[in-house]
mmCIF file of C-alpha atoms in Angstrom:
data_model
loop_
_atom_site.group_PDB
_atom_site.id
_atom_site.type_symbol
_atom_site.label_atom_id
_atom_site.label_comp_id
_atom_site.label_asym_id
_atom_site.label_seq_id
_atom_site.Cartn_x
_atom_site.Cartn_y
_atom_site.Cartn_z
ATOM 1 C CA MET A 1 97.759 100.106 108.309
ATOM 2 C CA SER A 2 97.456 103.393 106.371
ATOM 3 C CA HIS A 3 94.875 106.118 106.075
ATOM 4 C CA VAL A 4 94.854 108.886 103.493
ATOM 5 C CA ARG A 5 92.333 111.638 102.846
ATOM 6 C CA ILE A 6 91.988 113.568 99.609
ATOM 7 C CA GLN A 7 90.079 116.824 99.289
ATOM 8 C CA SER A 8 89.441 119.147 96.367
ATOM 9 C CA THR A 9 91.126 122.547 96.328
ATOM 10 C CA GLY A 10 88.698 124.346 94.045
ATOM 11 C CA THR A 11 91.277 124.398 91.235
ATOM 12 C CA ASP A 12 90.062 121.921 88.621
ATOM 13 C CA TYR A 13 92.013 118.690 89.160
ATOM 14 C CA ALA A 14 94.277 119.790 92.016
ATOM 15 C CA HIS A 15 93.587 117.936 95.261
ATOM 16 C CA ARG A 16 95.170 118.021 98.701
ATOM 17 C CA ILE A 17 96.211 114.591 99.996
ATOM 18 C CA SER A 18 96.887 114.234 103.695
ATOM 19 C CA THR A 19 97.832 111.686 106.299
ATOM 20 C CA ALA A 20 97.929 112.304 110.022
ATOM 21 C CA HIS A 21 101.081 114.448 109.769
ATOM 22 C CA HIS A 22 101.817 115.224 106.106
ATOM 23 C CA THR A 23 100.162 116.957 103.160
ATOM 24 C CA LEU A 24 100.911 117.117 99.452
ATOM 25 C CA VAL A 25 99.093 118.209 96.306
ATOM 26 C CA ALA A 26 98.194 116.008 93.357
ATOM 27 C CA ASP A 27 97.218 117.469 90.004
ATOM 28 C CA GLU A 28 97.359 116.746 86.302
ATOM 29 C CA PRO A 29 99.789 118.464 83.942
ATOM 30 C CA ALA A 30 98.520 121.359 81.866
ATOM 31 C CA ALA A 31 98.429 119.126 78.789
ATOM 32 C CA LEU A 32 95.680 117.096 80.505
ATOM 33 C CA GLY A 33 93.747 120.113 81.762
ATOM 34 C CA GLY A 34 95.367 120.497 85.166
ATOM 35 C CA GLN A 35 97.448 123.294 86.639
ATOM 36 C CA ASP A 36 100.527 121.106 87.299
ATOM 37 C CA GLN A 37 100.440 122.044 91.002
ATOM 38 C CA GLY A 38 101.620 118.612 92.118
ATOM 39 C CA MET A 39 102.461 115.132 90.979
ATOM 40 C CA ALA A 40 100.013 113.323 88.726
ATOM 41 C CA PRO A 41 98.441 110.073 89.974
ATOM 42 C CA PHE A 42 100.846 107.750 88.130
ATOM 43 C CA ASP A 43 103.781 109.869 89.350
ATOM 44 C CA LEU A 44 102.540 109.240 92.887
ATOM 45 C CA TYR A 45 102.266 105.525 92.080
ATOM 46 C CA LEU A 46 105.921 105.437 91.028
ATOM 47 C CA ALA A 47 106.893 107.682 93.956
ATOM 48 C CA SER A 48 105.387 105.169 96.368
ATOM 49 C CA LEU A 49 107.435 102.372 94.856
ATOM 50 C CA ALA A 50 110.556 104.561 94.767
ATOM 51 C CA ALA A 51 110.204 105.487 98.442
ATOM 52 C CA CYS A 52 109.736 101.872 99.477
ATOM 53 C CA THR A 53 112.700 100.855 97.313
ATOM 54 C CA ALA A 54 115.066 103.427 98.829
ATOM 55 C CA ILE A 55 113.959 102.902 102.429
ATOM 56 C CA THR A 56 114.019 99.092 102.237
ATOM 57 C CA LEU A 57 117.458 98.990 100.636
ATOM 58 C CA ARG A 58 118.845 101.487 103.147
ATOM 59 C CA MET A 59 117.476 99.381 106.023
ATOM 60 C CA TYR A 60 118.918 96.200 104.513
ATOM 61 C CA ALA A 61 122.328 97.778 103.890
ATOM 62 C CA GLN A 62 122.482 99.136 107.441
ATOM 63 C CA LYS A 63 121.571 95.722 108.840
ATOM 64 C CA LYS A 64 124.407 94.178 106.810
ATOM 65 C CA GLY A 65 126.849 96.980 107.674
ATOM 66 C CA TRP A 66 127.122 98.023 104.025
ATOM 67 C CA ASP A 67 127.693 101.636 103.041
ATOM 68 C CA LEU A 68 125.497 102.618 100.106
ATOM 69 C CA GLY A 69 126.738 106.181 100.121
ATOM 70 C CA GLU A 70 124.267 108.419 98.358
ATOM 71 C CA PHE A 71 121.476 106.223 97.020
ATOM 72 C CA SER A 72 119.064 107.119 94.246
ATOM 73 C CA ALA A 73 116.700 105.324 91.939
ATOM 74 C CA GLU A 74 115.060 106.309 88.694
ATOM 75 C CA LEU A 75 111.704 104.732 87.940
ATOM 76 C CA SER A 76 109.868 104.797 84.653
ATOM 77 C CA SER A 77 106.713 103.195 83.376
ATOM 78 C CA GLU A 78 105.158 102.411 80.054
ATOM 79 C CA ARG A 79 102.293 100.366 78.726
ATOM 80 C CA ASP A 80 102.813 97.573 76.225
ATOM 81 C CA ALA A 81 100.616 96.920 73.195
ATOM 82 C CA ASP A 82 98.122 95.062 75.410
ATOM 83 C CA GLY A 83 97.909 97.974 77.861
ATOM 84 C CA LYS A 84 99.832 96.202 80.650
ATOM 85 C CA LEU A 85 101.898 98.578 82.754
ATOM 86 C CA HIS A 86 105.634 97.878 82.997
ATOM 87 C CA VAL A 87 107.765 99.615 85.623
ATOM 88 C CA HIS A 88 111.543 99.725 85.466
ATOM 89 C CA ARG A 89 113.851 100.740 88.325
ATOM 90 C CA LYS A 90 117.441 101.868 87.802
ATOM 91 C CA LEU A 91 119.369 101.881 91.086
ATOM 92 C CA HIS A 92 122.441 104.002 91.885
ATOM 93 C CA ALA A 93 124.757 104.024 94.905
ATOM 94 C CA SER A 94 127.796 106.264 95.211
ATOM 95 C CA ALA A 95 129.658 103.757 97.399
ATOM 96 C CA GLU A 96 131.660 100.942 95.855
ATOM 97 C CA LEU A 97 129.628 97.745 96.063
ATOM 98 C CA SER A 98 130.690 94.304 94.884
ATOM 99 C CA ASP A 99 128.803 92.360 92.239
ATOM 100 C CA ALA A 100 127.625 90.012 95.004
ATOM 101 C CA GLN A 101 126.279 92.939 97.056
ATOM 102 C CA TRP A 102 124.443 94.316 94.012
ATOM 103 C CA ALA A 103 122.998 90.890 93.279
ATOM 104 C CA ARG A 104 121.674 90.701 96.837
ATOM 105 C CA LEU A 105 120.246 94.246 96.687
ATOM 106 C CA LEU A 106 118.483 93.434 93.414
ATOM 107 C CA ASP A 107 117.036 90.325 95.058
ATOM 108 C CA VAL A 108 115.836 92.363 98.058
ATOM 109 C CA VAL A 109 114.353 95.119 95.901
ATOM 110 C CA ALA A 110 112.233 92.550 94.057
ATOM 111 C CA ARG A 111 110.503 91.813 97.363
ATOM 112 C CA THR A 112 109.925 95.214 98.984
ATOM 113 C CA PRO A 113 106.463 95.527 100.569
ATOM 114 C CA VAL A 114 105.132 97.938 97.936
ATOM 115 C CA THR A 115 106.647 95.881 95.094
ATOM 116 C CA LEU A 116 104.834 92.784 96.325
ATOM 117 C CA VAL A 117 101.486 94.549 96.656
ATOM 118 C CA MET A 118 101.822 96.120 93.218
ATOM 119 C CA ARG A 119 102.627 92.719 91.714
ATOM 120 C CA GLU A 120 99.855 90.801 93.451
ATOM 121 C CA GLY A 121 97.242 93.519 93.247
ATOM 122 C CA ALA A 122 94.865 94.594 95.968
ATOM 123 C CA THR A 123 91.191 94.268 96.642
ATOM 124 C CA ILE A 124 89.708 97.746 96.300
ATOM 125 C CA THR A 125 86.212 98.509 97.507
ATOM 126 C CA SER A 126 84.204 101.738 97.482
ATOM 127 C CA GLU A 127 81.125 103.018 99.228
ATOM 128 C CA ARG A 128 79.089 106.166 99.426
ATOM 129 C CA ALA A 129 79.654 108.174 102.612
#
């Protein structure tokens, strides 16, 4: 399904993340000892959900013949007193959409592929190479 490789850069926490055709840098902010050369891990977590949100809603709107105009989403996260992570999405579209269209988009966004995986969790294994 997906394959990602991460490799150190020689600069403390900065690492190069690559797929077959794309590369980006992840790092920690200076306040956590990094050089702030790229997004932090939880930023990447939210970015993954944001990308899936925008792409899925654009696909759905196109299928329905709806014009979203310029679409954007703002995602934020926080932990509650028990340490559970809560993510909130705020969706924006520059095109005029009816309340019924927004209700449908909010229903669709609750079931994007990345949303579902984040909600259900994943089995993660590790091994020594």
